[in-house]
mmCIF file of C-alpha atoms (C1' of nucleotides) in Angstrom:
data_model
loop_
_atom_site.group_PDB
_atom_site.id
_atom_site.type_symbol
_atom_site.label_atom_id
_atom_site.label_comp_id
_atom_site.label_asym_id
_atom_site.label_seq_id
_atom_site.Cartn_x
_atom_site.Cartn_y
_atom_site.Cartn_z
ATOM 1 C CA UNK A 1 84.513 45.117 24.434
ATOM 2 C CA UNK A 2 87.018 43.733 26.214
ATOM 3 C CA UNK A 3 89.999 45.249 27.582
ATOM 4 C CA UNK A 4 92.537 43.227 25.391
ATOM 5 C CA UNK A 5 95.815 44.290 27.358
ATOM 6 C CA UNK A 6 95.891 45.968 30.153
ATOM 7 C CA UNK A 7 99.311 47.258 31.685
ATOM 8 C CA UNK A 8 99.307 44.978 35.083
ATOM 9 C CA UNK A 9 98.887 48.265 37.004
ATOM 10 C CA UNK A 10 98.327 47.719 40.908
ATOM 11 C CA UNK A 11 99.544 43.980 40.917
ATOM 12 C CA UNK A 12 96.713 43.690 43.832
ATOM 13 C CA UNK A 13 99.076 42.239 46.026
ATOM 14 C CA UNK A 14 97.331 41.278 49.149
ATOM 15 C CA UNK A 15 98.903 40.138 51.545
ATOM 16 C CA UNK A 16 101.797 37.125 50.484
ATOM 17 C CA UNK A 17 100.486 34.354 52.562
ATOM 18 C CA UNK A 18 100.474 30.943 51.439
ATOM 19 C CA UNK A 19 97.126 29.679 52.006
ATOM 20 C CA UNK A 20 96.450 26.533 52.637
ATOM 21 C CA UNK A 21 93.299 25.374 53.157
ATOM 22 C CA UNK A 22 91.785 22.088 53.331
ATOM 23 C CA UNK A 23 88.432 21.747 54.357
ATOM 24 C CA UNK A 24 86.701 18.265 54.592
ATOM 25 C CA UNK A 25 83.513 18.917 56.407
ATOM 26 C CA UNK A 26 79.730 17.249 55.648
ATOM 27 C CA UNK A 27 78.671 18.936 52.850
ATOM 28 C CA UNK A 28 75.658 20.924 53.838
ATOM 29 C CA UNK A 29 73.848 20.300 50.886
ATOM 30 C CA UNK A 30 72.596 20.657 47.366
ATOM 31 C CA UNK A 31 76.879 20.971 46.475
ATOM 32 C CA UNK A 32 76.096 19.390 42.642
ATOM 33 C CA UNK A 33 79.416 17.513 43.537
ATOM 34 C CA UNK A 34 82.752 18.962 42.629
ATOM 35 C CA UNK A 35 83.432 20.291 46.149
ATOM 36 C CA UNK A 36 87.140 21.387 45.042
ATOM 37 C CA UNK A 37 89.420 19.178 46.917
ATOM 38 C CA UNK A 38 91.215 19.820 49.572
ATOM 39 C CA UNK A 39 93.301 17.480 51.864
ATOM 40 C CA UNK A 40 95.150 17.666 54.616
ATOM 41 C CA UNK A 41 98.625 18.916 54.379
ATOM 42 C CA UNK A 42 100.869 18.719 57.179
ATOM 43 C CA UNK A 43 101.038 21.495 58.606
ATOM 44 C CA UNK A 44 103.669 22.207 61.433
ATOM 45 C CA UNK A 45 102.264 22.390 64.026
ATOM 46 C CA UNK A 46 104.941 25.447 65.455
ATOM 47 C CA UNK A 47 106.307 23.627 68.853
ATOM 48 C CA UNK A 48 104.487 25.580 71.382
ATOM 49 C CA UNK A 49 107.288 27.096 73.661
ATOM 50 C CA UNK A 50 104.338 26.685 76.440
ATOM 51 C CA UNK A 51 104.768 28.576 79.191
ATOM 52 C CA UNK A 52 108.814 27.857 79.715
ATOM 53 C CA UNK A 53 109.552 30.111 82.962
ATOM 54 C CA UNK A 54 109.239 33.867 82.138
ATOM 55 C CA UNK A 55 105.728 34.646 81.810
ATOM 56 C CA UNK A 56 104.930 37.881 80.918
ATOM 57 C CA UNK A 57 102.291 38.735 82.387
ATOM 58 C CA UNK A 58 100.832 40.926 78.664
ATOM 59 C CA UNK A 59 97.263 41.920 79.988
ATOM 60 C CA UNK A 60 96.386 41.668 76.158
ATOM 61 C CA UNK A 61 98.397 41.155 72.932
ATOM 62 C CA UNK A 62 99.120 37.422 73.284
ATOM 63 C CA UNK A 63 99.845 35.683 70.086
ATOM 64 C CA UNK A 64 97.478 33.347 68.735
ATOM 65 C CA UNK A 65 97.864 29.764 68.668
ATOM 66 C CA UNK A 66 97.343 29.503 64.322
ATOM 67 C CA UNK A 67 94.731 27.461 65.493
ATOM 68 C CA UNK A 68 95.634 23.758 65.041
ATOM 69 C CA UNK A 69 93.187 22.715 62.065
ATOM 70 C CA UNK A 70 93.062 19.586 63.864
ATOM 71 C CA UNK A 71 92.152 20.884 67.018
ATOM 72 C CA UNK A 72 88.047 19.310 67.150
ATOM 73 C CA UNK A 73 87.361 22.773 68.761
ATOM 74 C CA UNK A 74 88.897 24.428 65.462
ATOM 75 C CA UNK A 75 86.542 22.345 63.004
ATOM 76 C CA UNK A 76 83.552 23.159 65.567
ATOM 77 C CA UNK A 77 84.189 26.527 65.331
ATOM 78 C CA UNK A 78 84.864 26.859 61.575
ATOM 79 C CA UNK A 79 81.893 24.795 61.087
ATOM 80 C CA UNK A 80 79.728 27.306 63.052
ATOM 81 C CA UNK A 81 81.172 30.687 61.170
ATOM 82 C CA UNK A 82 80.548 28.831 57.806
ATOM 83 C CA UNK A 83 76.889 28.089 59.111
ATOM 84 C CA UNK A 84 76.489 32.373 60.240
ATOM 85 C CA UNK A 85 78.001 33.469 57.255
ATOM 86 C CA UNK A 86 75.889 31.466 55.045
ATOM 87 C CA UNK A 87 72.820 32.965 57.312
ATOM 88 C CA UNK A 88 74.235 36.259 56.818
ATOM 89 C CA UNK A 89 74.722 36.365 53.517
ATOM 90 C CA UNK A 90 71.338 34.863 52.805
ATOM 91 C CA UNK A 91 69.630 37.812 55.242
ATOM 92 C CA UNK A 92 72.189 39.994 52.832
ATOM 93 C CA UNK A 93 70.447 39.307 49.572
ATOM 94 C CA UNK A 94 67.227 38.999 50.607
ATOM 95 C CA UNK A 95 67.413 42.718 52.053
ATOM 96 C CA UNK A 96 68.455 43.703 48.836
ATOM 97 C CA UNK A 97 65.697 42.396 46.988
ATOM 98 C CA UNK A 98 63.532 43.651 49.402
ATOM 99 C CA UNK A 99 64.891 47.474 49.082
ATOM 100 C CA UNK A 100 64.845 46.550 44.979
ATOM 101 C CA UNK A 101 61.302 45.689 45.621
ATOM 102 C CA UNK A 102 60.463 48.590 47.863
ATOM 103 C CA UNK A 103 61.779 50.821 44.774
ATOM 104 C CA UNK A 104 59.292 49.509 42.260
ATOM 105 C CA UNK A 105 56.556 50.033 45.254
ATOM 106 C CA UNK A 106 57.383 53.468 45.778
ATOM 107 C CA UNK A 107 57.863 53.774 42.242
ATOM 108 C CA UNK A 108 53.964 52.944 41.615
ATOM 109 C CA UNK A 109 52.990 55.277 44.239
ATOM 110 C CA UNK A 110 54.967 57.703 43.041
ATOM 111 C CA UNK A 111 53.107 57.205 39.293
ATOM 112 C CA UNK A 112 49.565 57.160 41.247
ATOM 113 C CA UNK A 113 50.142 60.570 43.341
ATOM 114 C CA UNK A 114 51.659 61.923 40.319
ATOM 115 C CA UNK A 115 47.891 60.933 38.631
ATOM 116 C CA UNK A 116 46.042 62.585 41.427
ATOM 117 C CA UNK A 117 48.011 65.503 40.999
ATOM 118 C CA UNK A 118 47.120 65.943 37.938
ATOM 119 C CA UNK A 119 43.879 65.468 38.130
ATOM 120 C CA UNK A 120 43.085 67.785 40.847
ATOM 121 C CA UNK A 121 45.022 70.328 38.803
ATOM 122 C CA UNK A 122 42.624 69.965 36.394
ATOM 123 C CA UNK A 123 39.751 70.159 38.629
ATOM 124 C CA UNK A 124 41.049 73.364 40.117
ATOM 125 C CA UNK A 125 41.715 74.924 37.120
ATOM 126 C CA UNK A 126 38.121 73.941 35.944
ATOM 127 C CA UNK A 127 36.780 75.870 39.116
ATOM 128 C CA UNK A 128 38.812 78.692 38.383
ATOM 129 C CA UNK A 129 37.738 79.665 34.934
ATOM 130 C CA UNK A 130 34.371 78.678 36.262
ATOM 131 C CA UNK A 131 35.084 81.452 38.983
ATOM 132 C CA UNK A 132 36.215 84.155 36.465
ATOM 133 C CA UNK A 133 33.312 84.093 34.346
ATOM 134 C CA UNK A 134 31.770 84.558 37.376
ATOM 135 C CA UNK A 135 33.183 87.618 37.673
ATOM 136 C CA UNK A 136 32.991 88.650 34.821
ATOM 137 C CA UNK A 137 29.405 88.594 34.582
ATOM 138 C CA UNK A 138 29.110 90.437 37.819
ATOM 139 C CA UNK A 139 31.375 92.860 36.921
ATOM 140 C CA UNK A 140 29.289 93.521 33.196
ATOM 141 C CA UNK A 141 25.992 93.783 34.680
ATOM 142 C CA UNK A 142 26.702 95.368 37.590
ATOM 143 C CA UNK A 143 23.678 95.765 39.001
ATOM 144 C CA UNK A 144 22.409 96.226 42.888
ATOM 145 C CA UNK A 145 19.722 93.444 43.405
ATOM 146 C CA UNK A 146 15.771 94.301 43.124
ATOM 147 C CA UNK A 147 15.191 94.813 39.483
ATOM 148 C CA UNK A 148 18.043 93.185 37.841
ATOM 149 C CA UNK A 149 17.587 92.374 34.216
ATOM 150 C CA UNK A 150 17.650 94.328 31.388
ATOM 151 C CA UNK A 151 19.859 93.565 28.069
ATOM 152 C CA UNK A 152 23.268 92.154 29.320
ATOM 153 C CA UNK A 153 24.938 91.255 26.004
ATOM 154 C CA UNK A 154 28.472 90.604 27.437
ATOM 155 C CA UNK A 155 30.622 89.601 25.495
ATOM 156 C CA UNK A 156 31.857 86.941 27.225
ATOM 157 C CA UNK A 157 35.706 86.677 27.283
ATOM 158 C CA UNK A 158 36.791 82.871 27.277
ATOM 159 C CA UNK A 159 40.257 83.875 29.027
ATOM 160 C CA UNK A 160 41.939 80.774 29.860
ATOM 161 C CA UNK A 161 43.820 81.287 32.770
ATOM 162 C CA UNK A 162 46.920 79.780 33.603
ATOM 163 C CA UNK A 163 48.234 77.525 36.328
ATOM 164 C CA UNK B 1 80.320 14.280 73.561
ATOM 165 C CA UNK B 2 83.503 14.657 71.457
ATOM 166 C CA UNK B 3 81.837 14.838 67.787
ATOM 167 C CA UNK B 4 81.729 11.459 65.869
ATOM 168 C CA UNK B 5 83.462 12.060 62.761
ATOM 169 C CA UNK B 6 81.314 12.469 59.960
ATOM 170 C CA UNK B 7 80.668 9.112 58.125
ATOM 171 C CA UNK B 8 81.392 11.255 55.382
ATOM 172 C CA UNK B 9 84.521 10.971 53.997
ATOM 173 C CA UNK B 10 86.310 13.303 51.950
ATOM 174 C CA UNK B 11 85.863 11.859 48.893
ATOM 175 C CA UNK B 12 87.078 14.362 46.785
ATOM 176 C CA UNK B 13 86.186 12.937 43.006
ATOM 177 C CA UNK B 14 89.351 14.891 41.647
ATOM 178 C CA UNK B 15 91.453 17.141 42.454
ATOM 179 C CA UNK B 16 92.538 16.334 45.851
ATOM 180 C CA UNK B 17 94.851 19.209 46.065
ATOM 181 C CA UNK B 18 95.703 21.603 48.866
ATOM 182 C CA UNK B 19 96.942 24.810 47.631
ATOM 183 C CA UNK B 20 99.848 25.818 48.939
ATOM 184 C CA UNK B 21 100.720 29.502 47.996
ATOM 185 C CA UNK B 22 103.978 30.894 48.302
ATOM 186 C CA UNK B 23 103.476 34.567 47.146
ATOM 187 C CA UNK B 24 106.411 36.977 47.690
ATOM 188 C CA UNK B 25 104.739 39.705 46.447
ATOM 189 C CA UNK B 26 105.373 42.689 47.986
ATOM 190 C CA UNK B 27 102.711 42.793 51.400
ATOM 191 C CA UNK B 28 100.148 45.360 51.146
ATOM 192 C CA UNK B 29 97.902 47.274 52.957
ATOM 193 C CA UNK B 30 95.779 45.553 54.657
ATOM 194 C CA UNK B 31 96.581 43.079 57.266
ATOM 195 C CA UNK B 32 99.190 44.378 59.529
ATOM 196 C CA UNK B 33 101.037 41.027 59.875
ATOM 197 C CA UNK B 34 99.927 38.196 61.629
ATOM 198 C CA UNK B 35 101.418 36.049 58.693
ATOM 199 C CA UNK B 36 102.107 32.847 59.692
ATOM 200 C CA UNK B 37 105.480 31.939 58.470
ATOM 201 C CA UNK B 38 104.687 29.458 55.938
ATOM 202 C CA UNK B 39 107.231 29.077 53.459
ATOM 203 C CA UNK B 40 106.815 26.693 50.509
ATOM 204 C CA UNK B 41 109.816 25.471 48.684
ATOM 205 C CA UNK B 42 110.602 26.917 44.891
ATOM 206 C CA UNK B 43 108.419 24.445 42.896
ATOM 207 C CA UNK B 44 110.544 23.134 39.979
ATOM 208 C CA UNK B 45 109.439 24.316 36.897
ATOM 209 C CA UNK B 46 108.286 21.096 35.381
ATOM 210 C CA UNK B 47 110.196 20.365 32.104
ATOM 211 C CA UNK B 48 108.150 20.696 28.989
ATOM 212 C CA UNK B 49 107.290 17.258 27.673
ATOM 213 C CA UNK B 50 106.595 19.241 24.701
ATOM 214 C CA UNK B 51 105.267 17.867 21.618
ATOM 215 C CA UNK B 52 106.319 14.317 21.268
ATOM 216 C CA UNK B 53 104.874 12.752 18.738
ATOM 217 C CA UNK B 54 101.615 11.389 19.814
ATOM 218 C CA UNK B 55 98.695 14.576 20.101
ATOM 219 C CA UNK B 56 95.191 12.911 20.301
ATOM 220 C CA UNK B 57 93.202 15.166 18.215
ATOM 221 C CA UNK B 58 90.259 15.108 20.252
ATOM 222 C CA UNK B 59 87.969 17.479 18.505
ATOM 223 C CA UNK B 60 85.655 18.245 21.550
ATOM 224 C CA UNK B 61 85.801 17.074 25.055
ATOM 225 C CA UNK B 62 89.058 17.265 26.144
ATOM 226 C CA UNK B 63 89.988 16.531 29.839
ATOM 227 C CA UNK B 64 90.799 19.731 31.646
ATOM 228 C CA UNK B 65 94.016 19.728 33.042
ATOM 229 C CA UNK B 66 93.209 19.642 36.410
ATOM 230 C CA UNK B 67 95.330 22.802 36.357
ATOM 231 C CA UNK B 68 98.414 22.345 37.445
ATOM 232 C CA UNK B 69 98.932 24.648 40.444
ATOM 233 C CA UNK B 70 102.608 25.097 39.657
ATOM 234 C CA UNK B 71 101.415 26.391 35.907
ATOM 235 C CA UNK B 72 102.662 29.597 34.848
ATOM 236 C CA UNK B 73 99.076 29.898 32.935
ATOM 237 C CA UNK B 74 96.978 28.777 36.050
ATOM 238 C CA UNK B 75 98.735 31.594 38.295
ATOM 239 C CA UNK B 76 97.729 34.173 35.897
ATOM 240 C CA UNK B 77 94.185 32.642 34.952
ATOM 241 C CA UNK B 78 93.736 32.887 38.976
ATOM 242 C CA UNK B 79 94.485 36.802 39.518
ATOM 243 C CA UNK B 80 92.737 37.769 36.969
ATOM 244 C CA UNK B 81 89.769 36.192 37.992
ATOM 245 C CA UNK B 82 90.265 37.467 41.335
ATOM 246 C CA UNK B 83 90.682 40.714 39.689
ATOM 247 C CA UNK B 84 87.334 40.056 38.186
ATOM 248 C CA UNK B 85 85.828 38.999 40.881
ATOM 249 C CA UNK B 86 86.991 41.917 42.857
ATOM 250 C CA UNK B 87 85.353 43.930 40.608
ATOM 251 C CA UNK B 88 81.968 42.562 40.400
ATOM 252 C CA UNK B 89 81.553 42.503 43.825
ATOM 253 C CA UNK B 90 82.405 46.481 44.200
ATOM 254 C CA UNK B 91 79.814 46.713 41.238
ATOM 255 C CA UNK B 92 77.216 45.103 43.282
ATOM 256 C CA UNK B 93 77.998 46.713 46.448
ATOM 257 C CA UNK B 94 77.593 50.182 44.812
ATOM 258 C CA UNK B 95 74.261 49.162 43.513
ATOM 259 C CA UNK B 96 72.774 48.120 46.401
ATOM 260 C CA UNK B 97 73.605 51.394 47.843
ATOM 261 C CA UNK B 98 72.241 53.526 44.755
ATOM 262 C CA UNK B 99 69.202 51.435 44.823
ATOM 263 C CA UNK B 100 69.125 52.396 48.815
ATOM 264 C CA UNK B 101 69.996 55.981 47.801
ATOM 265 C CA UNK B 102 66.885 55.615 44.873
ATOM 266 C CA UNK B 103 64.804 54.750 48.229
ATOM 267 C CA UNK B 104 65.729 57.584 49.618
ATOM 268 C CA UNK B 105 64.815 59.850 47.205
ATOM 269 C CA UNK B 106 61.483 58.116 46.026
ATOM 270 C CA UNK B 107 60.521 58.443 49.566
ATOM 271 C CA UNK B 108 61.512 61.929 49.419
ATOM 272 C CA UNK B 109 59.726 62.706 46.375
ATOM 273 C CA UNK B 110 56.735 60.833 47.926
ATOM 274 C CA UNK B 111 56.300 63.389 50.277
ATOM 275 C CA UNK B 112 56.695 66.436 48.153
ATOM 276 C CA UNK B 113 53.609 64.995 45.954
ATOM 277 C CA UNK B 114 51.536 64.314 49.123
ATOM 278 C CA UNK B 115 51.969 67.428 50.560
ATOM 279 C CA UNK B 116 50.960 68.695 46.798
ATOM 280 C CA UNK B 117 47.741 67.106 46.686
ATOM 281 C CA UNK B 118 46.860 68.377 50.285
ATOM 282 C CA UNK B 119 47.404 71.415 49.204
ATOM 283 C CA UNK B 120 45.235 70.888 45.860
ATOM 284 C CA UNK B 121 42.715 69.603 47.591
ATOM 285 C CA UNK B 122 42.332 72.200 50.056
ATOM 286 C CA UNK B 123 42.353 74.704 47.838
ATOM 287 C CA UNK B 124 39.425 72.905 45.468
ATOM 288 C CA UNK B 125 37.564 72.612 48.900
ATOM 289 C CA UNK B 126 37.555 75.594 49.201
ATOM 290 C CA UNK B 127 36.653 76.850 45.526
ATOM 291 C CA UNK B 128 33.903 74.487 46.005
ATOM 292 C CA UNK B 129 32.446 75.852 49.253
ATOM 293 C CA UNK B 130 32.468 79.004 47.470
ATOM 294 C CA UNK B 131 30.561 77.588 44.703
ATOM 295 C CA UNK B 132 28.165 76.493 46.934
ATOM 296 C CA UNK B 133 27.455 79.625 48.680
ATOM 297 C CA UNK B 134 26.784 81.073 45.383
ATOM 298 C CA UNK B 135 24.661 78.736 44.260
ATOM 299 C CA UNK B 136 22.646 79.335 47.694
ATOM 300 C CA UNK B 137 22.144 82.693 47.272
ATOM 301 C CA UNK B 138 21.275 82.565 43.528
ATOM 302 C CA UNK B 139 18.830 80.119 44.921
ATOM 303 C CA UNK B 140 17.909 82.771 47.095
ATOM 304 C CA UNK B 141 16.872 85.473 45.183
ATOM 305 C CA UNK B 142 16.107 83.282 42.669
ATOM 306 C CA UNK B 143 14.198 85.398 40.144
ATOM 307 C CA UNK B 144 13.987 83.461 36.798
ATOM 308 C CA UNK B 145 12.764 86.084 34.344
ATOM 309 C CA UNK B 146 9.564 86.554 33.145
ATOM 310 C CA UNK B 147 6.699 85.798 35.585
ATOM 311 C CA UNK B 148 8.275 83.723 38.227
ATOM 312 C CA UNK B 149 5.985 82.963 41.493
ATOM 313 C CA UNK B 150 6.360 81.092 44.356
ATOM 314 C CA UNK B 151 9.907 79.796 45.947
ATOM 315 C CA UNK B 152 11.587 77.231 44.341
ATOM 316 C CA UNK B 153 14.317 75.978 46.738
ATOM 317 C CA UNK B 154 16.433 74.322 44.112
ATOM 318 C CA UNK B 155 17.689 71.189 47.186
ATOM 319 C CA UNK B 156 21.099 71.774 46.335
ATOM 320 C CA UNK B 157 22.439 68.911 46.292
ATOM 321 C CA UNK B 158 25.965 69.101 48.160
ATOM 322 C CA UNK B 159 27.815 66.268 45.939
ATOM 323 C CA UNK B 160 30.917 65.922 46.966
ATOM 324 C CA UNK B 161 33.073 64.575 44.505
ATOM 325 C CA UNK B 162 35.152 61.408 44.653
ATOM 326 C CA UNK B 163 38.747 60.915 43.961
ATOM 327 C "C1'" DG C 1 86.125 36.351 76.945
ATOM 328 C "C1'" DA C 2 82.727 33.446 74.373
ATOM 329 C "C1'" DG C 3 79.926 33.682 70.324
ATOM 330 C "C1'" DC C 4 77.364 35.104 66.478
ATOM 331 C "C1'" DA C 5 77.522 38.633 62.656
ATOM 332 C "C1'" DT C 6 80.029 41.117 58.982
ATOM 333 C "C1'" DT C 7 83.258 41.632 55.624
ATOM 334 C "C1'" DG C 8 87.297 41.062 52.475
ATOM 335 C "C1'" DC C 9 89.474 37.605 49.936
ATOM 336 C "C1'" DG C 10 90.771 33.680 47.153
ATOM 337 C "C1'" DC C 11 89.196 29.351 44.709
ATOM 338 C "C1'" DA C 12 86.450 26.991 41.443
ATOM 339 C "C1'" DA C 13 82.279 26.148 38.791
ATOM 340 C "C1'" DT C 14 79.046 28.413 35.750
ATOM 341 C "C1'" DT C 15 77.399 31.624 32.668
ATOM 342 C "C1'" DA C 16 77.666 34.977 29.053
ATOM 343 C "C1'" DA D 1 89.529 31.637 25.465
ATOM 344 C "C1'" DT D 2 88.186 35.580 28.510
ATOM 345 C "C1'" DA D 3 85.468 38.220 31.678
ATOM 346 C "C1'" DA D 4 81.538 38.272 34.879
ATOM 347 C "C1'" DT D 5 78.810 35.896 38.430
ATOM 348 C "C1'" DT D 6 78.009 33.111 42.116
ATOM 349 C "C1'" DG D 7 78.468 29.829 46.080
ATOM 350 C "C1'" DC D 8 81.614 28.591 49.470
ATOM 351 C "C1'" DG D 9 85.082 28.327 53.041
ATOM 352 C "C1'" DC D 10 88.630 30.859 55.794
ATOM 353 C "C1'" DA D 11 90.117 34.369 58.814
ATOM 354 C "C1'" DA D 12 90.042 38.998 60.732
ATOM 355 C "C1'" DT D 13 87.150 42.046 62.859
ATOM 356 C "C1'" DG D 14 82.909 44.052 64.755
ATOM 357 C "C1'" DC D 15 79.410 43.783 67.972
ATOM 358 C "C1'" DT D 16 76.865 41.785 72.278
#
DNA sequence: GAGCATTGCGCAATTA
DNA sequence: ATAATTGCGCAATGCT
């Protein structure tokens, strides 16, 4: 279902700033075509007041030049961010398939151990009742050694023990 | 050294727009400021041809408006699918960290099981041992009834059991 | 401070 | 037509 109407709450406003972007670089490849357009607009360049006379001397907080989008250093550098996030992302999704996969792995183990388990449960338990009739016996014919035998009807008691 | 432009032009098949956005939505959190100051004029509100006369009744494969950034419709189409979009990626962030979490436990639960079957198995070790014993001195004093002579060593045989 | 790595975000093309 | 996904570029920020 789909929500049909939904009251506009939290108008997601992020930040008002008129983007413009305009991006013309070699297509890296496999782009089926389509690569949205974008152009240059001209942007105002803001008249850099340079350093006039009064220099503050502002050991940090200096205002960015918007970086001029023609500056070759600008494309260089936008062409090098769009290279390590595309690496990034890539290493991204690839660890998530590999934790995905390392769920399904443990997952099997997890079934296996579970089997052993289970089986030496069984075994134990087999021991066990193996033990107590054992006992049992012992404990009906109770007899020192040297001479042992004689009627030993013993009703033997098939308790099955629990785990 | 300075980079030859790409023979690649932009050859943009359509749509050779920049998008200017003038957004005077209120600012949010986020971004402390930094906003460059880039004001875009009021676009007119483009008059409403309307319906003329002449509507093509093309019954499939209509030309997309290259939507008209100025559109009333194409504004709203875009939030909502950033809306959407903003969505889907929370989604798939929070799955990648429950599958992480799923890791976690699995590996977890791993351990529990191991420690299990270590414990099985040295407990059926030593049931077995026990068995053996017994069986060695029942082999010892041996004394199958009714005229039974000489020793009969009965070579246990100490099988240890597979997994 | 240079430089890659991450991350949030918007756009547009696809897919469902 | 709408919502969900997905690839991509930009810019801010984190980390060396």
């Amino acid at each position: 279902m789909s929500r049909p109407s939904q009251p506009k709450l939290t108008a997601t406003d992020h930040n008002g700033v008129s983007v413009i972007q305009s991006q013309a670089h070699a297509a890296s490849s496999s782009l089926p075509a389509a690569v949205a357009g974008l152009q240059q607009v001209p942007q105002l360049v803001p008249a850099n007041p340079s350093t006039g006379g009064g220099k503050a001397l502002a050991p940090s907080k200096m205002k960015k030049p918007p970086a001029d989008k023609d500056s070759e250093e600008y494309r260089q550098r936008r062409e090098r961010n769009n290279l390590a996030v595309k690496k990034s992302r890539m290493r991204s999704k690839q660890k998530a398939m590999d934790t995905q996969q390392r769920v399904n792995e443990l997952k099997e183990e997890n079934e296996r151990l579970e089997a052993k388990i289970k089986l030496l449960s069984k075994e134990l338990s087999v021991l066990k009742d193996l033990f107590l009739e054992h006992a049992h016996n012992l404990a009906d014919n109770v007899q020192p050694p040297a001479g042992a035998e004689g009627s030993s009807p013993a009703p033997n008691s098939t308790s099955t023990n629990g785990q």
